[in-house]
Steps between C-alpha positions, in 0.01 A plus 500: 500500500128585472549629144690180413219286641237694304700460180530127558125478555446673169741270318324196641161612372642630171654166408194316632276708272724442198512128573121475510400743225795491263571821311157566351535874566804521272377291208388679185250775574386372841548757778527785251281780375597555138371705208574542132478879485592801720263636761290807433280534812677548832243327721393224260812400306823623662680248723620556861820438691551598864725451801244580768597867518526611138368365176476562128260438212628405154351586163790329318489698178757428230631843401371682805519339844280654772540390862275657764610457862378540857622512857235406753546793741438783251179640649339842495280631781545628854613300804255359753203640315167344601239706322289434193636293213664675206804470277759754397769703675283581799304284736519125472721496192578210270771268380693660212677421176877526551603533137619326188800471275498466125758358263484589132712272283640592160423275206242429232308199383239264646576256779423130475489211746382742770429365848466662839462289811495510876631196683307505827729243659823696449350849483687579178336690214642422155443647155650348185465581131696504176560818301709522184659166574599593856346326801428737788451383858382710794483377859379673816436418865441672833743382765396477863847407634664799330198737492542608138329431170723382218446521122740344249503537120714279275522413129645216296714749306764720661437872497130459417361709786459871430241736642401747770347465846295757691334491842186678613377564853133438565498788751660775293863480611750596232714217366875558491729314258866415547768276358392203713124539489192701591345610827234719656402601852228713648261556787124452520276772652485283813881525536556143386832494317549268204785415264588260221821420317559295186861396439619375162788253461608413145722248329664644191390814321464844655256721688423871484275754670248689290273734696308295754567173317791257500607356168683174433660401170640178357475305828521122530280506810352756736383442857288740702483498881200685643425594858218721628428600859329751728579615851190326636546323832222280642508667841237735641740646759743600225230679305518225237828645371849357499830559318533669163465245220787583261796396721348156548426474127864581420620236745271230365575578137873500568481160666286361218735625230794347684328161506414518132211360301580129522535493879197723551286272286624191681431654841156613386396161362626320811296735717177505303482127418531426872150649520346413165607134529380471860154384389383342174178349372430269207130466418520349153681503168437750223543386140832611353323678214324717756820564701668623184253790468555848650320566828253749353388237247478231769279726710253544214501128426450413868197732520370320192525159667854375426637283780816662636587390855850643461342844464326448835833393652663807347237722661573339838874563462447849359326613818797368696743671262319833539508477879872421492542803272302743716537385862838412648637540855602856580254657258137607484218255434348448157238765427197482270735484200778306669754773441457556124336833419533743208259765628505795740130452564456121503167337573425504874839671549665157450478491880442241771128411515439298816143379441636203301754621244827514692396187687437315174848606386638277775267198494770311310795605716496226762323214320722522189826517696575872476499584872785749463287696251234537773737698722451840327128492578568428866764774511245737343247414771759562771605834347137615463401428861577837658343724232201265498474528881493879463234487227297244698502710818401805300201316353388279789614688811828578674464209744468241223740210537656345193448618145337441166516664157311648211458291187780678311847535645816670380865437584506806729247372752225678308142372524276588208160391373231365738569355844536121480462435870592129499810568285745438781326172588553384142863611512555287809406191301813554290707573808385171655520288183863593449571333833264209441675402178859573609479421874756769574448532876714812535286676240183386678614633835659828391292608199176308455373465855518868599303595187239230556447601862473870425238446230305271734494788749358729231212256448459434871417870533293525184271195498141572593247285688192445282142456619538121506816522713747415224797718408482684170731729308328840502454709188649235274516479122504213253745644246397641259141392537210616712455752781695541822334317788571281800604136472598479133618142449822603326603695810384232741707237318810720495484561874443127565809426289703760691399352836577147379845599381571684823400199707723267301793739527458557873469126563816433300693756705337398827423856609212729601273227638245749635478685171467171313191430709358844425557466124358147495188625679457785251545259209229269638259793537546633145174500305523182292464438128141451390326297230223692324161424352627368165779300660766765453770616738371838610702810424324703768319435827171559322399228252481723193752348256380517140556177301524707180784714640819448301725751676874449446575483876427190707600662826281278721696197380824615664439229758543239224809657343738649590357444846434156650190537713291312243613170345352186349666295775407700810185697406331318209163678534660843476724379217199384302332836559815667372477288184150633436614859556797456271290350220261791533773761467630332183160499328132452577548171685404581854168316495585227252821321589457262202544773237810427285810694601736604218754770418246668274230501768706716736378845410533873540668630812644156576750535216778686679868410508503459878152344526593183310792414734299557817219280372753243379640479853148489649396212277827323583431533874143380440629185331382571145797467267287529186370844593846606618630399158223701333623806688848453352349468154289810560798710606705396196205538260373839617751688714853422381699734277746372234794542743305294758432802723155470655255770398231626742468712277724699517803278552599411855701205624302368797337257258839365396608453859162369611461230238833345596386479861162360395659230285713396797175457701371262232804277551572527872309628803600521865247734665267245662737323739648261243697503176273405212657387172309570176189636671354663188650413164288516183465208260728679252789464749422151623673276245855556618685774686717608787594787726819563689591746773150615598478597866258401774434660837726365768813559296458203265615476138313253280571320173228293334433297184164374377338292229130482412423744779664283768820568689763240411790641704576790731773629729472724806798701627553730796786646702487199728306174493143558624172314509238646267154400377473464121182429304592287198237373258232554765688317778643688799848374585747570778836566335843593633664767288855471374745743655675724250865414459725738691868516584 
């Protein structure tokens, strides 16, 4: 019955979204990344598909098709290791390349009418071209319901498909060929077993085995089913190991083959569009002549000044698509590269960096209606608790309550580079927000609250009384900026946010009254934010901020976003000080607030793929839509690769995820005790637009339309009718939400 009710809720919002927005995502080139030539560079040009657990990258060559693939649990390194940071087969380890398969097609001549595209609504990758009068079509997708990746090759002429396929392990396992396909299996030095199998199903023609390749000749169509797994289990007590992978692979491939391509594709599209259609934005109309250009050309034109609001919308949806592809229930969270990786020594181990990166990966999860995609992060936090308790007691004393983590974390409970002492406090923000947006009381009671309380106990024991009687975080750090010292504002704000979230959770559950009082008292005694000598929000207790400092991190602005301690509504003086600090970090504007602010004026260290999204969200929270819009333009102009991957450099996907969350903050905010519609839209979006399916705290779903920067209609939905405060065109209104239809 519960599943039926959830499905009906989805159908209600799906048809509501279609009714309001039409089918813009399916018209022409909207909602698609498309190109007029094959990819050459893996990180900059190849296109991704993923089902949350495994994924692939396409080069889409004509005569030679190369598909590199990953499975998110293929990690090197030792279990529960908490020493110095390193990569490789010992120590901390790294995320690894699973392998690739290659198809070499027979035939001569030059192809024409070539096009490769990724539909980020349906999650289907398509390549089409004409060769010697024959039209060739290739489709591929990664299915979450059936846990396989599927690749289909067809031609307009019967018997036109002839070639050979080979498969290569990224870890040195030997590939074995057989009449039905190819496979390999092996074991890492850390005893992690891995396996992959590629099954071939043909229509017409014949197949044959030749060495470690599988040939096909004169086929009308060929379909490959790929599954890759390890014996990883997200459980410390089980030694992070579970069942052998190959039996499960065989079972899943057998079931997929029995269903067949048509049913698999239908099931996949039904599943993925439930998520990709859950939220949409429309911030303007791009000229058809611009829409008709490949994405790589549109990117160059946009950087040169061409107006292309559909490209901005595409970037918003692409972040959502990538999260759907790399973070689904039952799997691991998205890492620094989502789950797409072609290296055995990727930058920063392609790990989980908890001083902003993994958090930024999930800024979009709740606000853009992807709550289910948030679950892997929460499961990761739960699984990491015991090894983190062990590491924490080892570092801070055997009587230490609670836990925290180093900056880098692996999937085996490993803690790597540099202790990030407030890491667990930042994690609890995600744990709490998942409840605040979904209002799942069972989750709050059984999962979120115990974590929140335990981390509060860690800080109860750790906080230090300063000379002026306030409580400070000892030996703190403002990542990755400045020395370690007491009372760093970044740490103070994180602990304030933790205490606030605990108090709200405990009040909701009506429990632990005495501990609520203790936490509230500690929160009140925390050393407060300070405004410095040039009007800035201080980063440290000492007033030594440099107005010429353009460091990429803005750690002392956590309290603005993603925290909520500082807001234009509740703390205007601190918010204005934050504005001065933020201008300073973007260029030499600390002392002169009237200096023009442009994309070009943001300089040096500020131009990072993850820096633009954070500052976009900060400007949105600070009520400046123009500067938030400049951050979007800066990201696209300086740190986006042709395949729309964000580039630090090197490439990492927190920027993709983060910008989607930041754009949602420009359109809807709910952190300051009210729902605020259109709090920070730039003039370029003001003429006409809409959003549908964005989420607000309290479990509300919002649709909105505007003209000339003013809301002209909106709808508020929730599980049951509730009173809620909505700020519309500057006026605060009391509104009763509409209950979602159920039966």
